[in-house]
Short mmCIF file of C-alpha atoms in Angstrom, two decimals:
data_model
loop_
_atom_site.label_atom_id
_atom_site.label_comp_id
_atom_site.label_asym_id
_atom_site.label_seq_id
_atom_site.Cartn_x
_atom_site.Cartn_y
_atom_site.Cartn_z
CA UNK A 1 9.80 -18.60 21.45
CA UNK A 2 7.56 -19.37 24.32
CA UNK A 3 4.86 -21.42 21.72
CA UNK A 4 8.02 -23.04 20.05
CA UNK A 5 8.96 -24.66 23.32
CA UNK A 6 5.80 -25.59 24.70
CA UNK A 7 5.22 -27.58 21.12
CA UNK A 8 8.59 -29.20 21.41
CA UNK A 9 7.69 -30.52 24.92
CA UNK A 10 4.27 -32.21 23.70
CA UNK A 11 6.42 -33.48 21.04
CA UNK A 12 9.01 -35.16 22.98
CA UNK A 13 6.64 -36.23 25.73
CA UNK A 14 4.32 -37.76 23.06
CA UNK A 15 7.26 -40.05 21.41
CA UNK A 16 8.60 -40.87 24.48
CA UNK A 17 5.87 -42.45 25.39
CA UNK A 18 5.87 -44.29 22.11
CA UNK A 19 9.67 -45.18 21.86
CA UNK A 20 11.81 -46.25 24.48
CA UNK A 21 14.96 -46.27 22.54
CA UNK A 22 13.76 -42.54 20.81
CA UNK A 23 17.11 -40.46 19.71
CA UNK A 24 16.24 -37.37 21.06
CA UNK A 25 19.01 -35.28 19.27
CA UNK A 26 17.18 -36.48 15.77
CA UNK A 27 13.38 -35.79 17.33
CA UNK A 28 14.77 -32.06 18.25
CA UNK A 29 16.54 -32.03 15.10
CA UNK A 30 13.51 -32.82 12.77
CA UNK A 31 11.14 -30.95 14.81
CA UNK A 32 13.29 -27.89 14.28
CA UNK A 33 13.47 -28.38 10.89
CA UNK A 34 9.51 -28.59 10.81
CA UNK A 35 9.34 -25.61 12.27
CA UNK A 36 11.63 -23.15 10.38
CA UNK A 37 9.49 -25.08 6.94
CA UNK A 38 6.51 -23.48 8.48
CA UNK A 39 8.53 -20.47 9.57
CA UNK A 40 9.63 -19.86 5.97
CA UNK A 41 6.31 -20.81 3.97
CA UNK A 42 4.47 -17.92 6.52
CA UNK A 43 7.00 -15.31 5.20
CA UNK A 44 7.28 -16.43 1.62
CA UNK A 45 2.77 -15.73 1.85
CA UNK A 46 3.36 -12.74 4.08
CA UNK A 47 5.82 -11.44 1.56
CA UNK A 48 3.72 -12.31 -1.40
CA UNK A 49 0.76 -10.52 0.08
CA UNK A 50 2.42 -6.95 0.56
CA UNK A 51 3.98 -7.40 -3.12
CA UNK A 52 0.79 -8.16 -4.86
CA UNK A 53 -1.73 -5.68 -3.07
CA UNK A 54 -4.19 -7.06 -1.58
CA UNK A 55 -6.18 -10.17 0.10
CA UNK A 56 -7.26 -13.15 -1.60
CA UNK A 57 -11.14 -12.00 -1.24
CA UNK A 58 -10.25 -8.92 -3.00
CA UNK A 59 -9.93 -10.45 -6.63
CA UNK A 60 -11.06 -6.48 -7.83
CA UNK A 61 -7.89 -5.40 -7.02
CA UNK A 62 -6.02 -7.27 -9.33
CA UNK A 63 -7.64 -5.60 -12.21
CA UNK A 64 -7.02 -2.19 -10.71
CA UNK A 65 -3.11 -3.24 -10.02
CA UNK A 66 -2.66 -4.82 -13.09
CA UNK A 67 -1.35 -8.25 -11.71
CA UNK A 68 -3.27 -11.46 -10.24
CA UNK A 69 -2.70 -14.45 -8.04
CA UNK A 70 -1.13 -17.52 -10.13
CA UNK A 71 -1.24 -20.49 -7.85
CA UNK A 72 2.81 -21.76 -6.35
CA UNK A 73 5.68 -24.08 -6.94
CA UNK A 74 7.48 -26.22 -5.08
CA UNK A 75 11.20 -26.80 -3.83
CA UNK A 76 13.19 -27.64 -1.31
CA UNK A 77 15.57 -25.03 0.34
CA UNK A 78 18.40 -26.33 2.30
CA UNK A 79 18.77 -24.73 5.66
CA UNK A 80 21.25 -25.44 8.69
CA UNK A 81 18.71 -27.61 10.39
CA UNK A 82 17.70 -29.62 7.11
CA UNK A 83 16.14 -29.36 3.74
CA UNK A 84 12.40 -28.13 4.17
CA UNK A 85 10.06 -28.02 1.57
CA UNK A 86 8.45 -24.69 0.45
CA UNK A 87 5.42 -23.46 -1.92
CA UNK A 88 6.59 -20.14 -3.95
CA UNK A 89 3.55 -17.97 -4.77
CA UNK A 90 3.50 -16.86 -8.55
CA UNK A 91 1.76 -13.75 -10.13
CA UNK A 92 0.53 -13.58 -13.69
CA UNK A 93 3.25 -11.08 -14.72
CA UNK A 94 6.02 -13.42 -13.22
CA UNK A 95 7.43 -10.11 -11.54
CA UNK A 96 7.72 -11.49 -7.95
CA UNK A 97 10.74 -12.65 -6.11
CA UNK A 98 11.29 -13.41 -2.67
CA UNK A 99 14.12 -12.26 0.01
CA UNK A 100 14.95 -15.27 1.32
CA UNK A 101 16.94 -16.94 -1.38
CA UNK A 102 17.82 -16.44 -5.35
CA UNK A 103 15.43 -17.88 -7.90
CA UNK A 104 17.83 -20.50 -8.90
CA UNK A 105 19.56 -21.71 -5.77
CA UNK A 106 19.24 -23.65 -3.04
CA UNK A 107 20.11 -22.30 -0.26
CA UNK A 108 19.44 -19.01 1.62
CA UNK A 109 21.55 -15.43 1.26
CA UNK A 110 24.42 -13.97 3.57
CA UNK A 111 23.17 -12.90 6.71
CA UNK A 112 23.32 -9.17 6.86
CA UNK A 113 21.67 -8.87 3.04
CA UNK A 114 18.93 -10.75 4.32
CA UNK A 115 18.58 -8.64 6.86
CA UNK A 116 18.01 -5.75 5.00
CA UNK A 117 15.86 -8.17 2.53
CA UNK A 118 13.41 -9.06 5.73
CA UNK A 119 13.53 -5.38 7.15
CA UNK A 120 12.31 -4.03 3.16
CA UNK A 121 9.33 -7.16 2.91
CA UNK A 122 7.87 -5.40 6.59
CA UNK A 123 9.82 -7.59 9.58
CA UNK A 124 10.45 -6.43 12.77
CA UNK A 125 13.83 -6.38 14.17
CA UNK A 126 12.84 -9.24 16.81
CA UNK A 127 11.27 -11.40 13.93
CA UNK A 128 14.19 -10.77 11.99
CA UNK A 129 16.18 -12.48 15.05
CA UNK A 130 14.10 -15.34 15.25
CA UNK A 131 14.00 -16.29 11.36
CA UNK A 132 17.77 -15.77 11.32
CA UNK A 133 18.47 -18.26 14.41
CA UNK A 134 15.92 -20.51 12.72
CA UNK A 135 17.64 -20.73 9.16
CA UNK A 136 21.16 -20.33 10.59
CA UNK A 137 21.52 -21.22 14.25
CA UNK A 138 23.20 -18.27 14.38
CA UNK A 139 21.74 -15.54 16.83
CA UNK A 140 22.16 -11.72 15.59
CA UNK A 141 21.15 -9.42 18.80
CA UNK A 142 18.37 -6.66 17.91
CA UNK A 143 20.53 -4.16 18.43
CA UNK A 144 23.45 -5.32 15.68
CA UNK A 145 19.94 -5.73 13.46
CA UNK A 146 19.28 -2.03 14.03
CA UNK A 147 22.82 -1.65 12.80
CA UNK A 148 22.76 -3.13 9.77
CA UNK A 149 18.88 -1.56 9.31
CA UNK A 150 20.33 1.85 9.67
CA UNK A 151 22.03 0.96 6.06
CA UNK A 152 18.02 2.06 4.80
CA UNK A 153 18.40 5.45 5.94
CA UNK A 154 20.37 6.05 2.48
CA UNK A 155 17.44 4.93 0.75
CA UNK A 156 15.05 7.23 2.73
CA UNK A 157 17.82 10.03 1.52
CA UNK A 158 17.64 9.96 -1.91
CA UNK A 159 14.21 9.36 -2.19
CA UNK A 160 13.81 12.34 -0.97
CA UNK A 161 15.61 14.26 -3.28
CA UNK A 162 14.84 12.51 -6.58
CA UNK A 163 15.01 14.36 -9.20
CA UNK A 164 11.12 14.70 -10.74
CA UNK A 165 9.68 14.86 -14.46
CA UNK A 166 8.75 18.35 -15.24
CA UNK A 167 5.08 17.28 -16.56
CA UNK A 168 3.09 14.60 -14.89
CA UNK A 169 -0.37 13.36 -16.01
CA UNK A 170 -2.34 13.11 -12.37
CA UNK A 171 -1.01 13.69 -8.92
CA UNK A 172 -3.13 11.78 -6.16
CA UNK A 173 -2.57 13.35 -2.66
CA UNK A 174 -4.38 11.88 0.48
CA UNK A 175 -3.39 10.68 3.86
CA UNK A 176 -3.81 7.87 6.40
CA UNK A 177 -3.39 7.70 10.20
CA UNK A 178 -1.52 5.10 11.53
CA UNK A 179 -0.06 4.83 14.97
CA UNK A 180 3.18 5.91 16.09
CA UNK A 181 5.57 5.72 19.08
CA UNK A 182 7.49 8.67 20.77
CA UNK A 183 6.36 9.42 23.98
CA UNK A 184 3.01 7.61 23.94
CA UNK A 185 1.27 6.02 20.89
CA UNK A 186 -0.98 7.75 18.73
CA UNK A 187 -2.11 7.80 15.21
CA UNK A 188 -0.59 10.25 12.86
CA UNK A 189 -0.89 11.54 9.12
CA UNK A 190 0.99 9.83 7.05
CA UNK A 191 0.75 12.22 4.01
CA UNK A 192 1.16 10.35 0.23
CA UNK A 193 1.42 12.14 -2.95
CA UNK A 194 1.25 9.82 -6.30
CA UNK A 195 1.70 10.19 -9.89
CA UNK A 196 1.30 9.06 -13.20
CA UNK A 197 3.63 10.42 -15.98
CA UNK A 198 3.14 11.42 -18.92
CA UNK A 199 3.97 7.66 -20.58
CA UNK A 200 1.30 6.34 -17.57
CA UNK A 201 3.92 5.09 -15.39
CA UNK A 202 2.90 5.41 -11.49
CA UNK A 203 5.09 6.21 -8.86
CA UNK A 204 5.42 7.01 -5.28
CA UNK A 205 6.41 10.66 -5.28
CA UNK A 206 6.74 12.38 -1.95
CA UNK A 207 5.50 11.61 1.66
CA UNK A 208 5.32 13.23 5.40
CA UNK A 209 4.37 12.54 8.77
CA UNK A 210 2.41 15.19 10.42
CA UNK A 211 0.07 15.16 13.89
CA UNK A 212 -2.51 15.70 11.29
CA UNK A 213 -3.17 16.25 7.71
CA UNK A 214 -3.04 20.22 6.72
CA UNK A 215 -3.79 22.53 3.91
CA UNK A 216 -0.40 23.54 4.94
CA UNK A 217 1.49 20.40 5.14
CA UNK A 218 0.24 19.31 1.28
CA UNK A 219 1.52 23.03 0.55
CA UNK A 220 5.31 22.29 1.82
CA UNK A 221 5.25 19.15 0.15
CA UNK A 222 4.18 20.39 -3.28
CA UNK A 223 6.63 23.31 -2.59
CA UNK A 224 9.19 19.69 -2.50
CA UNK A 225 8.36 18.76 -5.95
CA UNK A 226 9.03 21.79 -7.39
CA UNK A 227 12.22 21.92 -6.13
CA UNK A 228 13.13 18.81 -7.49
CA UNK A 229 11.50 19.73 -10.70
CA UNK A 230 7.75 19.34 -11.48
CA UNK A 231 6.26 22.13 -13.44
CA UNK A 232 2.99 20.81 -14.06
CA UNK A 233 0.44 18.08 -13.95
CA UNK A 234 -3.32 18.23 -15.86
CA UNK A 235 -5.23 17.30 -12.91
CA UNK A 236 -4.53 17.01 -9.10
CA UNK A 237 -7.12 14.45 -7.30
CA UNK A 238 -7.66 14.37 -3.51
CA UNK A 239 -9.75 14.72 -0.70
CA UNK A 240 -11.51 17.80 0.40
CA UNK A 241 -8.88 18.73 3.39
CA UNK A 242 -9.98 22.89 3.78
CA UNK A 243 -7.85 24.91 2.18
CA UNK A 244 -6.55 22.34 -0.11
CA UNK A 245 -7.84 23.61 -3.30
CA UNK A 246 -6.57 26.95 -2.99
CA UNK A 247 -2.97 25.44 -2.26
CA UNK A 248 -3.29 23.42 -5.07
CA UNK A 249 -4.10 26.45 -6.86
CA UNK A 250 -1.34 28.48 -6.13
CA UNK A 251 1.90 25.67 -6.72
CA UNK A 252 -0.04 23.93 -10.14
CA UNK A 253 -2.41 26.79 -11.67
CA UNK A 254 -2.28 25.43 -14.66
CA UNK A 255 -3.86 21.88 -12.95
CA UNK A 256 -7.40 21.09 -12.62
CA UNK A 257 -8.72 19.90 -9.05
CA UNK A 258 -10.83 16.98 -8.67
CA UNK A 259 -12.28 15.57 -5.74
CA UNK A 260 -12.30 11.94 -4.98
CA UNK A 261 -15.48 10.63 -5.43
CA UNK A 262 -14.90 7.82 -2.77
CA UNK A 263 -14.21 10.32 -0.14
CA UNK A 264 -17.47 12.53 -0.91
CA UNK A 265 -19.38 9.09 -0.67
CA UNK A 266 -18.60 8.63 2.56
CA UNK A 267 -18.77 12.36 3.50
CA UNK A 268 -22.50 11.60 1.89
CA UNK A 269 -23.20 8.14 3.90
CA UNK A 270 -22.58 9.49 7.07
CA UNK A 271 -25.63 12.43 6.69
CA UNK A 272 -27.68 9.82 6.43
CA UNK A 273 -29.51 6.73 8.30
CA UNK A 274 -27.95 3.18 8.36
CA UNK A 275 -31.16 1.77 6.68
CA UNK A 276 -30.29 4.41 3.78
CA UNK A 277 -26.63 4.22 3.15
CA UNK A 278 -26.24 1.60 0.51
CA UNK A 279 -29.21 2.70 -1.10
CA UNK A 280 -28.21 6.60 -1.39
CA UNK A 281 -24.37 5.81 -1.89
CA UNK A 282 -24.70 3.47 -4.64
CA UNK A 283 -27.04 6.52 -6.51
CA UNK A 284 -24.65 9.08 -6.06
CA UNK A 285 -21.58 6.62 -7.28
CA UNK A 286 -23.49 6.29 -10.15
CA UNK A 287 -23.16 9.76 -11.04
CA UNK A 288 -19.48 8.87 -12.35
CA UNK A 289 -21.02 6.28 -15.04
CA UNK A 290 -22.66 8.56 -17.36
CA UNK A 291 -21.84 9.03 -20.90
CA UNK A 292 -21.09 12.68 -20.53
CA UNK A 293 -21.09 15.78 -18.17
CA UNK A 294 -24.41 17.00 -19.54
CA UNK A 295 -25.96 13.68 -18.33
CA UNK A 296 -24.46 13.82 -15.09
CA UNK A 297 -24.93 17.15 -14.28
CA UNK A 298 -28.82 16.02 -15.06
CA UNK A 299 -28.63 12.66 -12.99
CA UNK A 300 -27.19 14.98 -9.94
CA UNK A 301 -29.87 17.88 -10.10
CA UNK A 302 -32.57 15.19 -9.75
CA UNK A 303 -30.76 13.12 -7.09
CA UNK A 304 -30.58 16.02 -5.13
CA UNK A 305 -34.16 16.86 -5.71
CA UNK A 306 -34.91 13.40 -4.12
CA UNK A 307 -32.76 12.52 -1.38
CA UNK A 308 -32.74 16.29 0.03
CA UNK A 309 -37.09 16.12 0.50
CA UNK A 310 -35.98 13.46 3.50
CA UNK A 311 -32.67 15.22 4.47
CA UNK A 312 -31.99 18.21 5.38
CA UNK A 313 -28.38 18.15 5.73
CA UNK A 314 -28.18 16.05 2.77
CA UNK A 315 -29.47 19.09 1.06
CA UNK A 316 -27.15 21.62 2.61
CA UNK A 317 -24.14 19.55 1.58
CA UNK A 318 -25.17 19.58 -1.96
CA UNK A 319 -26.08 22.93 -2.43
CA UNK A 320 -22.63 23.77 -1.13
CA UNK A 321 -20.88 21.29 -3.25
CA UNK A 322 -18.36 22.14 -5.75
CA UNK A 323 -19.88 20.37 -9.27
CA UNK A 324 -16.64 21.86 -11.46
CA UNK A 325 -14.10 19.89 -9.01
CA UNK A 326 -16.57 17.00 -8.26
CA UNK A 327 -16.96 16.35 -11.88
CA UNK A 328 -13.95 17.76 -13.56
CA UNK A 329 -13.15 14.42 -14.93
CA UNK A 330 -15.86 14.22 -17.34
CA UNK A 331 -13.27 16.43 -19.01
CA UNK A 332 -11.28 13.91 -20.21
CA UNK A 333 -12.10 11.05 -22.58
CA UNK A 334 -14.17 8.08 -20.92
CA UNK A 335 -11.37 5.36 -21.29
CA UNK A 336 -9.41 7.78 -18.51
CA UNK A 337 -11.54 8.32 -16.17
CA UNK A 338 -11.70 5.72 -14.21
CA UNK A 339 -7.97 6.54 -13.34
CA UNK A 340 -9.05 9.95 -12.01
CA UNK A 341 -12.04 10.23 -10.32
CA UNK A 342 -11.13 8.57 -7.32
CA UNK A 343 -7.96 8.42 -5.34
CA UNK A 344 -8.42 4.26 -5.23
CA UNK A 345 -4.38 3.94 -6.17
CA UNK A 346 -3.34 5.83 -3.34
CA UNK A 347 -6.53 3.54 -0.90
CA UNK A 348 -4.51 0.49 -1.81
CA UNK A 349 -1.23 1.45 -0.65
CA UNK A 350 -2.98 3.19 2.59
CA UNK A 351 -4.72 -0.38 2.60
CA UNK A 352 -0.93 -1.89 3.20
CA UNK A 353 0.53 0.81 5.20
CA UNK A 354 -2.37 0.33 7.71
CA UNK A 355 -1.85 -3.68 7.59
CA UNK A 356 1.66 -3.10 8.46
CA UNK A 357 1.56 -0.84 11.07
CA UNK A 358 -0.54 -2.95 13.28
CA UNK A 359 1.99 -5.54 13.00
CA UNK A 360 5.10 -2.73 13.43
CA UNK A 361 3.37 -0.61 16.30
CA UNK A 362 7.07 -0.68 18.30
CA UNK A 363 8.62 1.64 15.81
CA UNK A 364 9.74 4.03 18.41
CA UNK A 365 11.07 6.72 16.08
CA UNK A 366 9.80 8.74 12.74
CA UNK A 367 12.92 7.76 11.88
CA UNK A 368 12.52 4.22 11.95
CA UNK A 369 8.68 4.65 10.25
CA UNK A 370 10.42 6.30 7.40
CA UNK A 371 12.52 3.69 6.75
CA UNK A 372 9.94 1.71 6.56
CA UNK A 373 7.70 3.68 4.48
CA UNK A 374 10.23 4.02 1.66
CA UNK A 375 11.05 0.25 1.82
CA UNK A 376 7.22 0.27 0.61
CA UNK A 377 7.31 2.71 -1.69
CA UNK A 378 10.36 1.73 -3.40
CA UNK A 379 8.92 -1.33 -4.08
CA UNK A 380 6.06 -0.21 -5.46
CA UNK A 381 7.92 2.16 -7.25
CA UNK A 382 10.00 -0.81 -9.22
CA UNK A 383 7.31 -3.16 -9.15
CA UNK A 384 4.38 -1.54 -10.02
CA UNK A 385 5.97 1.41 -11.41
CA UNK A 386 6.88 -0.76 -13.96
CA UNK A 387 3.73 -1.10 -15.52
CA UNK A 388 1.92 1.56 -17.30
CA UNK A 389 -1.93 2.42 -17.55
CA UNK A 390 -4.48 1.38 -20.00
CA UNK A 391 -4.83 4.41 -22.55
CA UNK A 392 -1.70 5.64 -22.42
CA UNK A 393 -1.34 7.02 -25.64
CA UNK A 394 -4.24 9.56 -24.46
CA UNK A 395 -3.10 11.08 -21.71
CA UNK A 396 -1.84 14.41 -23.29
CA UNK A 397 -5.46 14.70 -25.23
CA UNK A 398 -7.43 17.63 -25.82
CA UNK A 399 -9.96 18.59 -22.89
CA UNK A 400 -13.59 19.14 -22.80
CA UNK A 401 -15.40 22.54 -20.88
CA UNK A 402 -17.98 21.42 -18.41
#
């Protein structure tokens, strides 16, 4: 609050000097009021961003997500301190809503609902505070926040005992390091596992949070999904974490394996010189546009002919390369694989996880982060989740042999 009252000083000091007979109760009063407009019209785009997925100068996105950008409205919201004006973002699909008040009201929700509203959208417990005392001049302690938080921990729960679909088109798996507070701060693994069904609904699936990311971590958490019922999916897509493949392997034999291609492009890019990176990255990307396997496997003998003549470890990396798993999803027909081939659903959510945690570094228990976390995923899970992929009707097709 230390900006708030510095700003209200130059304020009063600058009418005073302006208005000998100034009310200062209605200069405090409309200043205020000023203030929590602002307040509430930085949430309201906050809110807006983390529900849509991703920056206004990443229009590529929406394409991928299925959902755009759609300009605002206007209204006015009537809060303790006065009405304030506000601009609503919209989406295409119409699908977002804000915590801060009902679509067709005027004024804002009981207190401890928003709470739990604010906590969901990504606010800390001391911003929570300060929006409350702003809208309601009525000041909630942190700790009696914390309280009414802990209400999440149901959520976290059951998520993690949902029962699964037996068959699932795609599982994504891959992992993100964020930061995290117990005794000291440092970034951990915050291990994701995705799906698609077999209708070509996404979802959220499982997570964990682990030092690091482990053969044998992805192995427990697969071991999860069984339990709660998954029998099979037709292809698994992830990174190339050792001793994932085999893991895979042994829960989903009946699943192919696919590396993401983004991660083996940057596995590529950093064998080689800056002055070569966008040049040699953008040739082995294209590798995932051809018509067919037989093409690509043809395009990939003679890029390695060429770039391994000025690279030697270049050339070791793709002699050891795995071609079935890097280019298993030429298997499937063309319209499907751009969903496969990379693990680009699960980078946009890391995208937002990452964005968050700089802004939530106090969480000072997993506890707390997983609260969080399936806040996130929920609402991806009913947002998103809602909306299945292009092709749908295709996903339980016959596959091709490589």
């Amino acid at each position: 609050m230390d900006n708030l009252s510095q700003n209200l000083a130059n304020v009063l000091e600058e009418n005073l000097q302006n208005n000998d007979n100034l009310n200062l109760e209605n200069v405090l009063q409309e200043y205020i009021r000023k203030e929590v407009e602002h307040a509430v019209n930085s949430v309201l785009n906050c809110e807006f961003n983390t529900f849509i997925g991703y920056d206004k100068n990443e229009q590529g996105a929406a394409k991928e997500l299925g959902n755009s950008r759609n300009g605002f409205y206007e209204r006015d919201l009537k809060t303790t301190y006065g009405d304030i004006k506000i601009k609503v973002p919209r989406d295409r699909n119409a699908e977002f809503s804000t915590v801060l008040f009902e679509k067709h009201t005027r004024t804002t929700k009981n207190i401890p609902n928003l709470v739990l509203k604010l906590y969901k959208a990504g606010m800390t417990d001391y911003e929570i505070q300060e929006i409350i005392e702003s809208l309601y001049s009525h000041k909630y302690s942190t700790s009696t926040i914390s309280k009414i938080v802990d209400a999440v921990q149901a959520d976290v729960d059951n998520f993690k005992k949902k029962p699964l679909k037996s068959d699932y088109f795609a599982i994504f798996m891959d992992s993100t390091y964020v930061p995290l507070r117990r005794d000291t701060v440092e970034k951990e693994a915050i291990n994701i596992i995705m799906g698609i069904d077999m209708d070509g609904f996404p979802e959220v699936l499982a997570f964990s949070i682990t030092p690091t990311e482990s053969a044998s971590e992805w192995d427990a958490l697969l071991e999860s999904l069984m339990e709660r019922g998954l029998k099979n999916t037709r292809i698994v897509v992830s990174d190339g974490c050792t001793g994932l493949k085999d893991t895979i392997k042994k829960r989903l034999p009946a699943a192919l394996y696919q590396r993401c291609f983004v991660h083996l492009i940057r596995n590529l890019a950093s064998k080689v010189r800056s002055s070569d990176k966008y040049t040699i990255s953008n040739e082995f990307a294209s590798l995932a546009k051809h018509e067919s396997y037989e093409k690509a496997k043809a395009a990939f003998e003679e890029f390695k002919m060429k770039r391994s003549a000025k690279y030697a470890n270049v050339k070791e990396w793709l002699e050891k390369l795995d071609i079935e798993s890097t280019f298993n999803f030429y298997r499937f027909p063309k319209e499907l694989r751009g969903r496969i081939y990379t693990n680009n659903r699960i980078e946009a959510f890391n995208k937002e996880i990452k964005r968050q945690a700089k802004i939530h570094i106090q969480r000072s228990t997993q506890e707390s982060e997983e609260r969080f976390l399936v806040s996130l995923f929920l609402r991806y899970n009913l947002k998103t989740g809602k909306r299945a992929i292009h092709n749908k009707d295709m996903l339980d097709c016959e596959l091709s042999s490589l």
